[in-house]
Structures are given as C-alpha cells and as structure tokens.
Amino acid sequence: TQLTLGPLSDDETVDVVRGVAGGPLPGELERRIVQKGEGNPFFTEEITRTLIEEGYLLRSDGQVRLTRAVDEIRMPGTVEELIGARLDRLGPQAKRVVQVAAVLGRQFHREQLVGLLASESIDVVAELGALENRGIIHRKNLLAGDEFRFGESLTQEVAYESLLLRQRRELHDRIGQLIEALPGDMPAERSALLAHHYARSENREKAIAALLRAARDAERIPSFRTAARFYRSAYDLAEAAIAAGQTAAAHKRVVVESAVGVLRMTVIYGIFEHGDPEDAALRGRQLAEELGDAESLAELCSLHGLVISGRGPDAFPAGLALIEEGVVIAERANLPFAVIRIARALAWDYLFDGRFDDAMDRIRNTITEFERVGGEGKQRDTYLGALFMRDRILFHTDETEASLTAAHRTYEAAVAHPNRTVQSGSSVTLSCLYLARGEYALAREWAERSLDIARQIGSVSHLRTASALSILARDELGEPASTDRHLELLENPPLTGIETLNCQVICEALLAIGDLKRAEQCAQRSYQNAGGRLRELGCAIALADVLVRLGAGRGAEAGRWLDRAHTLAQAVGSRSGLAAISLARAELASASGDGPAAVRHAEVARAAYRALGFARYEARAERLLGEVASATQQTA
C-alpha cells in the first residue's frame, strides 16, 4: 500500500518543535524553524536538536530559555549540513561507532559492531546508549536487545560519506569476511548482503564470486529485478578483471554465465533497467565460443536473437536466423535440454511472425520430447514455460475454448510445481480470454492474481498487461481503477517481447482512463519494436484505435494504419485481427459521419466476434449499430 504524506501544517510543525525542545520557544524563533523546516518533520526535529546541542536552548524546571538573542541564532543551510554538524559534535569514539555502523547498513546488530571494533578501545555498548539518547540511532523494536537502526536513511548516508573511500572499502571487506564466517547454510538474503559488501570492497575476486552466487539465489527465489542487477554487476566486474590482464578462464566463464543471466532477465522477464544487453550478448558469445561452451553459446544465440527480432520489422529476419543458429549448435553438441529451451525461443519468434503452424509444431515437439526424457528443477520450469507458450499460440490462433481449458491446466501445474512466473503468465492468458468473452468478474480476478505474482517476483513482462486487463474489467463492472494499484500501466517504455502482442489491450486501457497522449506514444513506440507480422498487426490496430479516438483530422492516418493491419491480418490468417479491423473501420466511419459504411463494417465485426465467442467486442459492435441507427432516425 502506498501512502502519500503531505507536509506538516505550521501548527503541527510547532508541536514537533515544542515536543523536542521540552516546551514553547519565543514566537519569532518558532516561526524561523517552521519556515526552515518547510513541513518536514525530520528536518524540523533535527533543527531543534541542533539548537539544543549547540547551546542556544537550555531546559530546566520544565522551562526552555534562550542563551542569546533570536537574531543571533544561526540556522543550518541544508538537512545534510545539519546532520553532518550533529555528527561532528560527537566525541571521537561515538563518531567512529556511527561511521562503522553506517557501513553495516540502515539496520545492524550490536555484536557486529563489537566484532568490527574489537581492536579499538571503544565501549561500544556505552556509545550505542549515548547515540540512542541523542536520537541518532534507535532500537529496531522494544524487544530487540541488540538490533539497532538509523532513524533516517539520510543520517546513515551522511555518516557513511564522512569516511574516506579507502576506509569504507576496508570495512566492507571485513564485514564480508564476518558474513562468510557465520555458521550454517547461506540463505539468499545473506548471499545478497555478502555481494553488497564485497562489491564495495577492494576484493574483486570475492566480489565476483559473491555477486554471481547472489544472482543465482535471487533468480531461484525468484526475485528477477534483483537477479538482473547482480548478474550485470558480476559481468562488469569480471570484464574489468579481464581488461586488467587477469585472463584466467574462470573470469571468462563468469562473463559467459553473467551474460546469459543478463539476457535471460531482459528477454524473458522484460527487465531493461540495466542498460542495453547487446554488449553482454556479443561478448558472451565470443567467450563461449573461445571456451568451447556449446550450451552457453547456443543459449546466448537464442536470447540475442530474441533481442534483435524485437527491434522492428527490418531487424526481425536477422534475429530469427540467430535463434535458428542456436538450435543447430545445441543439436550438434547433443544437448537435448538445451534444444528444448532454445526451441521455445524459436516458437516465440514463429508466433511473433504469425507462423502459427510452425510455432505449434515446435512447441508440441518440445513438450513431447520433455515428457519422453523427463526432468526436474530448471528443466521442469522449461516444460511449464512450453505449456504456457502452447496456450498463447492457441489464443492467438483464435482457438479460444482450447486455450481456455489448456491455460487452466497449465496454471494448476505451475501451482503444483511451483512456478510463479508461469502462474502469472497463465493468469494473463485467462484474463484476456475472460475479458473477451464478457466474463468481467473472472477477468478481473485473474488479472489481479497475475499482477500480485508479477510484483512479488519482480517480473516486468506481465505487469502492464495485467494492470491493463484489471482496469478494463473494472471499467466494465462499473468499478473505479485504482491509481496506486495500476501505476505499472503509466510507466511508458516501449513494449517488448510478449507484451508487444498485448499492445491493443494496453492501449485500450490507457484510452479507458482518458490518457490519449500516453496511448498514442505507447502504440507508436511499440510499433517501432514490433518485429514479426503478428506483433506488427497488433500495434497497427492499437495505433489506429488511438487515432480514431483522437479525431481532429487524424482519420486519414487511422485509415492508412488499418489498411496496413488488414494486409498483415490476411497474410497470417488472424480472424480476431480481421474482426478488430472491421470494428475500428466502423468506429472511424461513424466518427466521419458515414453511417452506411459504419453499419457495413460493424455488422461484419459483430458476426466475426459472435463466431469467436468474444461477447465483449460483439457488444461494442452492437452498441455502434444502435448509435448509428439512432443518429439516422434523428436526422430523418
């Protein structure tokens, strides 16, 4: 739940000042603190504490008095300056404790501090008590005897920055050693903490190993955004080691594995926030070939191919060829599970291009082969991913009943395994189907389920689609869309991968909430990345729909996009695509005042949607026919 907290009122700020000071201050001083604090309770509290610590205010017998005139009291410039000044007023031992604690993190254990400061003559327990009394640190909770936290992250940051870089790196290295020495297995949370500290130390070898381990652990949880960050960091550090002349095969293997991880997080889970993966793809392929690592080379070819094929119609053939090369490499090396994984990538590109039979043949062969040879763990995840892909192929070939039945079974299998990525994807498929069928309560339920799972695991691939489906279902049910609940829809990088296939739904949701500008940007930018005829078709229809809604002379442009979409829909044999084009043409004709053309196209759309069982869009065509008939009667 997100809460937006506004600034304190002037009266509330005065209450904070008096609470910290122990009583009222002269009115002029209170007004100056209120003006400086700007309604920020932390800044206000720190200003007041500073005035006390600098001796401007004295408290006795429940009274507060000034030690000098109000106009002689100097106010700090910024909150960072204020915190820095408070830390500088600490004794040398207290300041050292704060600085070392800041390197440990926002929260820390007393015993960790004691261990780090064991060689220094510091009474850590006493200094922690003094710092607690000053309000610089706090107990994590009333029952936590040795767990502390900084009151504000900014306090920790200022204390951290007050150390020299060399000192910080040395402390991070020592903390890493302490974490490594802890007894028992290392859970994912601890491996992430270890990676954090070693990555900030001078110990490059330890950092590379810790980052790679943390990436694997995060992906296993899964927490894909975290995994993506760790994979990229491991890649960068291993590359830096090679550039520095450390050309051991171990570093090259780290680069290869990290490159595969970076590409996987980008292509499958839609995480692009760590830069263009092109460098990792090219370098990883080069080193995999040099090391004779056929499995990684085949996988990098397939993932790199998916990246390239998502860069627009002109780049699509090269991307598809690279994926096919990956399949050949895996087959030649006799790597059956690698062939199964890469065949999924090939099936995706066939689907993106509207080659439905080729896509289904590939994915069915993948499923059959897996069921023949068996497998668990990651191999089972690959199998569940293939089932999800089969369901999407059925959906896009307008086999709605078969897709609905299969998607339910895939979701149940993903719950049993368990695999939350496939659970989220299957939920999107089910929500799409139920929305089209006019079963809006079920559409909302499955969309919300997908949204919750995708957020938990940090998968971007289904966030916007699930958010859009929820908005559209709620709109049909007469329920308001929650802005906080659907923020993902408003994040507007171009759609990539599977989300490009959902461009119509996403743009329709943006239109439903009245954001025409963002809908047009989304459709235009996504079309530029729409490699493959089916993806291009969906983006062209979405763009035409937006232009029809924009009106104001955009009708001719909308018509040209619909002509392009019609050519694509006929080429790939998409019945739902042709129906959507007819409905868009009807709406365009109606907006242009051409009643007969609107009726003709709407009747075609209505019949097509009825045959598909898409009650929602059939109803839209029916409403349009009613509006045209009503307008005709009024004119007559």
XYZ file of C-alpha atoms in Angstrom:
636
model
C 0.000 0.000 0.000
C 1.372 3.388 -0.977
C 0.617 6.382 1.232
C 1.290 9.918 0.028
C 2.245 12.072 3.013
C 1.961 15.819 2.635
C 3.996 18.374 4.628
C 3.022 19.204 8.196
C 0.948 22.313 8.792
C 2.556 25.232 10.640
C 0.709 24.333 13.859
C 1.789 20.688 13.576
C 5.390 21.766 12.987
C 5.260 23.942 16.122
C 4.021 20.890 18.065
C 7.100 18.945 16.887
C 9.415 21.798 17.899
C 7.902 22.063 21.362
C 7.935 18.278 21.803
C 11.678 18.091 21.116
C 12.582 21.308 22.957
C 10.511 20.433 26.033
C 8.289 23.490 25.902
C 7.357 26.617 23.922
C 10.045 28.806 22.357
C 9.844 32.509 21.604
C 7.365 33.072 18.782
C 9.944 34.560 16.402
C 12.249 31.529 16.781
C 9.382 29.098 16.273
C 8.409 30.974 13.091
C 12.007 30.754 11.777
C 12.152 26.998 12.462
C 8.749 26.479 10.791
C 9.907 28.415 7.735
C 13.195 26.496 7.540
C 11.632 23.065 8.159
C 9.078 23.504 5.319
C 6.740 20.992 6.913
C 9.331 18.196 7.010
C 9.093 16.557 10.469
C 12.599 15.061 10.322
C 14.248 18.355 9.330
C 12.227 20.209 11.961
C 13.239 17.759 14.695
C 16.905 17.872 13.671
C 16.965 21.689 13.644
C 15.570 21.772 17.147
C 18.014 19.117 18.405
C 20.889 21.088 16.863
C 19.853 24.288 18.662
C 19.865 22.345 21.934
C 23.226 20.648 21.267
C 24.865 23.917 20.206
C 23.765 25.513 23.479
C 21.247 28.005 22.096
C 18.471 26.447 24.197
C 18.621 25.427 27.858
C 15.993 23.295 29.575
C 15.419 23.462 33.316
C 12.412 23.118 35.631
C 10.173 22.350 32.655
C 11.096 25.669 31.038
C 13.097 26.462 27.879
C 15.160 29.624 27.702
C 17.471 31.126 25.081
C 21.135 31.757 25.742
C 21.311 34.563 23.173
C 19.045 36.791 21.107
C 16.922 35.173 18.394
C 18.578 37.165 15.594
C 21.999 35.837 16.688
C 20.971 32.186 16.273
C 22.332 30.694 13.024
C 20.065 28.275 11.161
C 21.698 25.377 9.242
C 21.618 25.574 5.451
C 20.533 22.059 4.384
C 19.469 18.897 6.163
C 22.752 17.228 5.110
C 24.757 20.074 6.655
C 22.668 19.830 9.791
C 23.245 16.075 10.172
C 26.947 16.463 9.406
C 27.274 19.122 12.074
C 25.488 16.934 14.638
C 27.837 14.038 13.895
C 30.875 16.304 14.117
C 29.816 17.341 17.631
C 30.006 13.721 18.780
C 33.035 12.523 20.673
C 35.622 10.654 18.557
C 34.547 7.227 19.830
C 30.821 7.858 19.301
C 31.513 9.178 15.809
C 33.603 6.114 14.988
C 30.755 3.840 16.127
C 28.271 5.742 13.924
C 30.550 5.571 10.886
C 31.213 1.841 11.195
C 27.508 1.193 11.822
C 26.710 3.168 8.649
C 28.869 0.781 6.607
C 26.942 -2.174 8.067
C 23.715 -0.646 6.773
C 20.483 1.055 7.808
C 19.936 -1.778 10.325
C 22.687 -3.553 12.223
C 23.437 -5.816 15.196
C 25.403 -4.699 18.216
C 27.575 -7.840 18.078
C 28.596 -6.996 14.509
C 29.836 -3.602 15.689
C 31.633 -5.145 18.646
C 33.429 -7.553 16.301
C 34.464 -4.843 13.852
C 35.710 -2.535 16.613
C 37.328 -5.259 18.743
C 40.837 -3.943 18.084
C 39.902 -0.396 19.135
C 39.480 0.760 22.733
C 35.814 1.642 22.400
C 32.996 0.754 24.797
C 30.524 0.003 22.028
C 27.603 -0.697 24.381
C 28.017 2.636 26.182
C 28.420 4.603 22.962
C 25.313 2.977 21.462
C 23.367 4.015 24.548
C 24.554 7.607 24.163
C 23.716 7.654 20.473
C 20.280 6.259 21.260
C 19.708 9.033 23.814
C 20.638 11.611 21.182
C 18.083 10.122 18.747
C 20.715 9.271 16.117
C 20.004 5.542 16.313
C 17.051 3.590 17.695
C 16.270 0.071 18.799
C 14.731 -1.871 15.927
C 11.832 -2.584 18.293
C 11.229 -2.783 22.037
C 12.099 -6.473 22.203
C 15.269 -6.240 20.086
C 18.081 -6.165 22.600
C 20.953 -5.987 20.132
C 19.307 -4.819 16.885
C 19.509 -1.140 16.023
C 18.643 1.092 13.094
C 19.344 4.633 11.979
C 16.336 6.875 12.472
C 16.607 8.143 8.906
C 18.453 6.720 5.906
C 19.897 10.203 5.329
C 21.690 10.047 8.670
C 23.280 6.756 7.647
C 24.274 8.186 4.260
C 25.943 11.270 5.768
C 27.848 9.121 8.294
C 28.904 6.738 5.514
C 30.159 9.548 3.277
C 32.189 11.028 6.144
C 34.603 8.069 5.868
C 37.416 8.064 3.334
C 36.830 5.769 0.360
C 39.757 3.559 1.398
C 38.299 3.196 4.907
C 34.871 2.291 3.562
C 36.294 -0.373 1.268
C 38.355 -1.888 4.072
C 35.300 -2.095 6.318
C 33.172 -3.639 3.579
C 35.842 -6.316 3.120
C 35.930 -7.090 6.849
C 32.126 -7.232 7.009
C 32.129 -9.648 4.079
C 34.542 -11.895 5.948
C 32.283 -11.810 9.031
C 29.252 -12.795 6.947
C 31.182 -15.634 5.307
C 32.242 -16.940 8.719
C 28.671 -17.242 10.022
C 27.703 -20.869 10.705
C 25.126 -22.841 8.714
C 23.926 -22.644 5.138
C 23.867 -19.264 3.454
C 20.277 -18.214 2.613
C 19.538 -15.893 -0.300
C 19.182 -12.840 1.940
C 22.655 -13.387 3.375
C 24.227 -14.057 -0.031
C 22.744 -10.762 -1.272
C 24.237 -8.972 1.750
C 27.597 -10.626 1.124
C 27.515 -9.484 -2.516
C 26.632 -5.948 -1.410
C 29.674 -5.676 0.871
C 32.278 -7.436 -1.270
C 31.197 -5.429 -4.343
C 32.109 -2.271 -2.395
C 35.451 -3.606 -1.199
C 38.805 -3.886 -2.925
C 38.482 -7.689 -3.043
C 37.478 -8.149 -6.682
C 37.694 -11.945 -6.675
C 35.445 -12.285 -3.658
C 33.064 -9.704 -5.138
C 32.722 -11.553 -8.457
C 32.009 -14.875 -6.746
C 29.542 -13.310 -4.295
C 27.665 -11.386 -6.995
C 27.267 -14.463 -9.170
C 26.042 -16.530 -6.230
C 23.598 -13.787 -5.212
C 22.289 -13.577 -8.797
C 21.614 -17.321 -8.888
C 19.936 -17.204 -5.485
C 17.753 -14.234 -6.436
C 16.659 -15.933 -9.646
C 15.837 -19.102 -7.709
C 13.570 -17.262 -5.213
C 12.591 -15.713 -7.722
C 13.326 -12.007 -7.491
C 14.153 -11.150 -11.077
C 14.942 -7.457 -10.751
C 17.464 -8.250 -8.021
C 18.903 -11.094 -10.079
C 19.269 -8.797 -13.093
C 21.223 -6.256 -11.037
C 23.564 -8.882 -9.607
C 24.172 -10.543 -12.984
C 25.073 -7.189 -14.560
C 27.400 -6.301 -11.670
C 29.137 -9.693 -11.874
C 29.508 -9.239 -15.629
C 31.018 -5.757 -15.269
C 33.491 -6.798 -12.561
C 34.632 -9.934 -14.418
C 35.121 -7.904 -17.590
C 37.126 -5.349 -15.607
C 39.326 -8.173 -14.313
C 39.965 -9.391 -17.857
C 40.695 -5.847 -19.027
C 43.233 -5.537 -16.195
C 45.130 -8.507 -17.562
C 43.596 -11.266 -15.448
C 42.759 -13.565 -18.341
C 42.042 -16.712 -16.326
C 39.401 -18.991 -17.780
C 37.422 -18.570 -14.535
C 36.803 -14.897 -15.295
C 35.715 -15.714 -18.823
C 33.275 -18.318 -17.521
C 31.805 -15.718 -15.155
C 31.354 -13.297 -18.061
C 29.593 -16.003 -20.071
C 27.254 -17.094 -17.267
C 26.509 -13.492 -16.302
C 25.821 -12.587 -19.940
C 23.321 -15.453 -20.168
C 21.708 -14.183 -16.952
C 21.535 -10.576 -18.183
C 19.955 -11.699 -21.471
C 17.515 -14.022 -19.732
C 16.340 -11.289 -17.340
C 15.915 -8.907 -20.261
C 14.218 -11.163 -22.781
C 12.036 -13.362 -20.591
C 11.194 -11.011 -17.741
C 11.326 -7.646 -19.524
C 13.948 -6.049 -17.244
C 15.791 -3.436 -19.310
C 16.821 -1.112 -16.478
C 20.467 -2.222 -16.507
C 21.314 -0.977 -19.984
C 21.302 -2.370 -23.480
C 22.088 -6.105 -23.302
C 23.790 -6.024 -26.717
C 27.300 -5.743 -25.246
C 26.747 -8.721 -22.942
C 25.293 -10.780 -25.803
C 28.178 -10.178 -28.184
C 30.905 -10.574 -25.572
C 29.292 -13.639 -24.054
C 29.040 -15.341 -27.453
C 32.674 -14.535 -28.207
C 33.960 -16.018 -24.939
C 31.608 -19.029 -25.014
C 32.983 -19.925 -28.425
C 36.543 -19.393 -27.181
C 35.923 -21.667 -24.166
C 34.174 -24.314 -26.252
C 30.988 -23.897 -24.173
C 28.409 -25.027 -26.739
C 25.450 -24.932 -24.350
C 26.002 -21.301 -23.313
C 26.784 -20.306 -26.900
C 23.532 -21.872 -28.139
C 21.507 -20.171 -25.404
C 23.159 -16.797 -25.983
C 22.397 -17.065 -29.705
C 18.735 -17.723 -28.976
C 18.377 -14.945 -26.391
C 20.339 -12.467 -28.507
C 18.150 -13.417 -31.462
C 15.026 -12.555 -29.471
C 16.518 -9.169 -28.576
C 17.314 -8.417 -32.239
C 13.960 -9.626 -33.534
C 12.279 -7.172 -31.150
C 13.941 -4.182 -32.789
C 11.451 -3.701 -35.558
C 10.353 -5.332 -38.815
C 13.671 -4.773 -40.595
C 15.715 -6.471 -37.848
C 13.377 -9.422 -37.384
C 14.873 -11.778 -40.023
C 18.375 -11.466 -38.562
C 17.068 -12.212 -35.080
C 15.167 -15.271 -36.262
C 18.240 -16.568 -38.113
C 20.335 -16.227 -34.942
C 17.830 -18.274 -32.928
C 17.843 -20.975 -35.604
C 21.648 -20.976 -35.393
C 21.371 -21.585 -31.642
C 19.185 -24.645 -32.243
C 21.720 -26.054 -34.717
C 24.590 -25.539 -32.217
C 22.684 -27.368 -29.458
C 21.689 -30.235 -31.773
C 25.267 -30.702 -32.998
C 26.539 -30.813 -29.407
C 23.865 -33.371 -28.482
C 22.363 -31.194 -25.742
C 18.710 -32.306 -25.537
C 17.583 -29.916 -22.799
C 19.343 -27.000 -24.477
C 17.458 -27.865 -27.663
C 14.195 -27.870 -25.682
C 14.955 -24.435 -24.172
C 16.009 -22.884 -27.448
C 13.078 -24.400 -29.324
C 10.854 -22.268 -27.109
C 12.645 -19.137 -28.311
C 12.182 -20.277 -31.904
C 8.497 -20.942 -31.277
C 8.124 -17.418 -29.858
C 9.615 -15.858 -32.965
C 7.439 -18.005 -35.214
C 4.422 -16.830 -33.208
C 5.561 -13.195 -33.385
C 5.643 -13.583 -37.161
C 2.229 -15.221 -37.358
C 3.669 -18.578 -38.436
C 1.192 -20.397 -36.236
C 1.677 -23.918 -37.595
C 5.471 -23.684 -37.306
C 5.183 -22.295 -33.778
C 2.780 -25.031 -32.671
C 4.868 -27.790 -34.266
C 7.970 -26.579 -32.428
C 6.274 -26.256 -29.062
C 4.438 -29.577 -29.295
C 7.690 -31.300 -30.195
C 9.283 -29.617 -27.187
C 6.516 -30.817 -24.875
C 6.626 -34.351 -26.308
C 10.408 -34.537 -26.021
C 10.355 -33.360 -22.418
C 7.670 -35.858 -21.474
C 9.828 -38.561 -23.091
C 13.095 -37.761 -21.310
C 11.666 -36.295 -18.085
C 13.372 -33.749 -15.859
C 13.099 -31.728 -12.662
C 14.125 -28.328 -11.314
C 15.001 -25.868 -14.058
C 14.140 -28.488 -16.652
C 10.634 -28.718 -15.219
C 10.404 -24.917 -15.378
C 11.296 -25.110 -19.074
C 8.491 -27.626 -19.594
C 5.935 -25.414 -17.819
C 7.101 -22.478 -19.936
C 6.454 -24.573 -23.040
C 2.912 -25.327 -21.838
C 2.317 -21.604 -21.313
C 3.562 -20.902 -24.840
C 1.264 -23.554 -26.296
C -1.691 -21.838 -24.606
C -0.677 -18.458 -26.068
C -0.356 -19.939 -29.539
C -3.862 -21.396 -29.202
C -5.104 -17.996 -28.048
C -3.591 -16.110 -30.977
C -4.838 -18.686 -33.489
C -8.352 -17.989 -32.138
C -8.763 -21.467 -30.628
C -10.438 -19.858 -27.635
C -12.048 -22.873 -25.970
C -8.918 -24.990 -26.317
C -6.791 -22.115 -24.993
C -9.098 -21.595 -22.004
C -9.029 -25.263 -20.991
C -5.267 -25.577 -21.522
C -4.468 -22.360 -19.614
C -6.381 -23.559 -16.561
C -4.444 -26.840 -16.597
C -1.125 -25.040 -17.039
C -1.879 -22.732 -14.121
C -2.701 -25.725 -11.904
C 0.546 -27.446 -12.960
C 2.502 -24.257 -12.186
C 0.929 -24.084 -8.722
C 1.805 -27.738 -8.066
C 5.460 -27.421 -9.194
C 5.527 -24.459 -8.125
C 6.485 -21.858 -10.760
C 5.193 -18.334 -10.131
C 6.388 -16.976 -13.477
C 4.122 -19.405 -15.341
C 1.349 -18.790 -12.815
C 1.490 -15.077 -13.671
C 1.621 -15.722 -17.419
C -1.244 -18.228 -17.376
C -3.303 -15.787 -15.307
C -2.831 -13.145 -18.010
C -3.948 -15.601 -20.702
C -7.065 -16.488 -18.694
C -7.851 -12.836 -18.003
C -7.541 -11.980 -21.715
C -9.933 -14.792 -22.611
C -12.497 -13.973 -19.932
C -12.412 -10.263 -20.818
C -13.059 -11.032 -24.493
C -15.881 -13.409 -23.509
C -17.518 -10.703 -21.409
C -16.965 -12.520 -18.104
C -15.601 -9.472 -16.350
C -15.507 -10.625 -12.721
C -13.345 -13.594 -13.735
C -11.204 -11.348 -15.948
C -10.560 -9.017 -13.016
C -9.811 -11.923 -10.659
C -7.188 -13.455 -12.953
C -5.656 -10.074 -13.815
C -5.259 -9.201 -10.127
C -3.725 -12.604 -9.473
C -1.165 -12.094 -12.233
C -0.409 -8.579 -11.020
C 0.232 -9.723 -7.456
C 2.553 -12.534 -8.527
C 4.465 -10.404 -11.035
C 5.106 -7.789 -8.355
C 6.288 -10.388 -5.871
C 8.860 -11.883 -8.227
C 9.893 -8.658 -9.979
C 8.842 -9.789 -13.469
C 8.057 -6.845 -15.726
C 6.788 -8.977 -18.626
C 3.198 -9.224 -17.384
C 2.876 -6.177 -15.133
C 1.447 -3.726 -17.647
C -0.765 -6.281 -19.380
C -2.229 -7.499 -16.075
C -2.709 -3.898 -14.958
C -4.460 -3.045 -18.232
C -6.734 -6.089 -18.031
C -7.704 -5.220 -14.471
C -8.560 -1.649 -15.481
C -10.700 -2.807 -18.427
C -12.522 -5.441 -16.363
C -13.172 -2.958 -13.561
C -14.423 -0.420 -16.091
C -16.931 -2.930 -17.464
C -18.043 -3.771 -13.901
C -18.510 -0.083 -13.098
C -15.654 -0.092 -10.596
C -13.066 2.704 -10.424
C -9.494 1.918 -11.393
C -7.049 2.346 -8.531
C -4.221 4.710 -9.478
C -1.869 3.199 -6.893
C -2.831 -0.299 -7.980
C -2.143 0.301 -11.647
C 0.943 2.504 -11.703
C 2.716 -0.034 -13.948
C 0.448 0.926 -16.824
C 1.667 4.506 -16.608
C 5.325 3.557 -16.871
C 5.802 4.006 -20.548
C 8.922 2.485 -22.058
C 8.130 0.786 -25.379
C 6.612 -2.652 -25.058
C 8.943 -5.562 -25.714
C 8.723 -9.317 -26.159
C 5.393 -10.896 -25.342
C 3.960 -7.573 -24.130
C 4.053 -6.300 -27.712
C 1.405 -8.918 -28.518
C -0.791 -7.239 -25.889
C -0.392 -3.724 -27.266
C -4.117 -3.464 -28.129
C -5.210 -4.282 -24.574
C -2.665 -1.916 -23.009
C -3.580 0.991 -25.279
C -7.298 0.286 -24.777
C -6.787 0.589 -21.011
C -4.941 3.882 -21.445
C -7.863 5.129 -23.511
C -10.274 3.920 -20.820
C -8.571 6.106 -18.188
C -8.505 9.022 -20.626
C -4.750 9.142 -21.255
C -4.845 9.558 -25.038
C -1.367 11.050 -25.281
C 0.269 8.148 -23.491
C -1.781 5.663 -25.519
C -0.527 7.191 -28.779
C 3.088 7.195 -27.543
C 2.792 3.584 -26.419
C 1.361 2.422 -29.754
C 3.878 4.364 -31.858
C 6.953 3.330 -29.881
C 5.817 -0.271 -29.614
C 5.233 -0.488 -33.373
C 8.844 0.531 -33.909
C 9.870 -2.562 -31.884
C 7.235 -4.851 -33.384
C 9.396 -7.372 -35.195
C 7.248 -10.086 -36.784
C 3.925 -9.740 -38.600
C 1.633 -10.669 -35.695
C 3.229 -8.135 -33.362
C 3.168 -5.544 -36.125
C -0.530 -6.307 -36.699
C -1.490 -5.755 -33.057
C 0.435 -2.496 -32.789
C -1.032 -1.184 -36.061
C -4.592 -1.864 -34.839
C -3.809 -0.227 -31.485
C -2.422 2.855 -33.212
C -5.469 3.105 -35.472
C -7.814 2.819 -32.471
C -5.981 5.650 -30.718
C -6.063 7.864 -33.826
C -9.820 7.282 -34.207
C -10.307 8.459 -30.638
C -8.065 11.477 -31.161
C -10.218 12.673 -34.075
C -9.298 16.206 -35.146
C -8.203 15.287 -38.654
C -6.450 12.031 -37.744
C -8.986 9.872 -39.607
C -6.973 9.536 -42.837
C -3.914 8.460 -40.848
C -6.020 5.920 -38.962
C -7.302 4.574 -42.259
C -3.780 4.019 -43.556
C -2.855 2.052 -40.427
C -5.977 -0.059 -40.818
C -5.048 -0.796 -44.438
C -1.624 -1.956 -43.243
C -3.210 -4.035 -40.493
C -5.637 -5.633 -42.957
C -2.776 -6.743 -45.204
C -0.999 -8.283 -42.208
C -4.134 -9.972 -40.829
C -4.845 -11.605 -44.173
C -1.224 -12.709 -44.523
C -1.192 -14.503 -41.158
C -4.836 -15.590 -41.211
C -5.912 -13.873 -37.979
C -9.703 -13.960 -37.610
C -9.672 -11.873 -34.439
C -7.362 -9.387 -36.158
C -9.742 -9.008 -39.098
C -12.677 -8.603 -36.702
C -10.807 -5.854 -34.787
C -10.030 -4.061 -38.044
C -13.715 -4.173 -39.078
C -14.760 -2.752 -35.704
C -12.151 0.018 -35.961
C -13.292 0.837 -39.512
C -16.882 1.027 -38.263
C -15.906 3.433 -35.488
C -13.861 5.525 -37.923
C -16.774 5.679 -40.402
C -19.185 6.619 -37.619
C -16.869 9.398 -36.417
C -16.647 10.644 -40.022
C -20.446 10.679 -40.411
C -20.549 7.828 -42.937
C -23.458 5.853 -41.487
C -23.782 3.210 -44.228
C -20.080 2.329 -44.071
C -20.231 2.210 -40.263
C -23.182 -0.230 -40.422
C -21.483 -2.404 -43.019
C -18.244 -2.767 -41.068
C -19.989 -3.124 -37.695
C -22.137 -5.976 -38.988
C -19.030 -7.786 -40.237
C -17.336 -7.272 -36.856
C -20.405 -8.403 -34.927
C -20.711 -11.643 -36.905
C -16.976 -12.363 -36.607
C -16.889 -11.772 -32.864
C -20.014 -13.869 -32.346
C -18.340 -16.766 -34.144
C -15.266 -16.368 -31.912
C -17.345 -16.169 -28.745
C -15.970 -12.714 -27.910
C -19.100 -11.232 -26.338
C -17.376 -8.029 -25.208
C -16.455 -6.929 -28.698
C -19.702 -8.233 -30.180
C -21.497 -5.940 -27.731
C -19.324 -2.993 -28.847
C -20.333 -3.603 -32.454
C -23.974 -3.912 -31.368
C -23.812 -0.592 -29.499
C -22.272 1.101 -32.512
C -25.055 -0.178 -34.746
C -27.584 1.175 -32.257
C -25.863 4.588 -32.161
C -25.789 4.819 -35.968
C -29.460 3.834 -36.200
C -30.398 6.425 -33.572
C -28.423 9.145 -35.365
C -30.079 8.224 -38.672
C -33.562 8.495 -37.129
C -32.788 11.880 -35.619
C -31.527 13.144 -38.971
C -34.664 11.855 -40.734
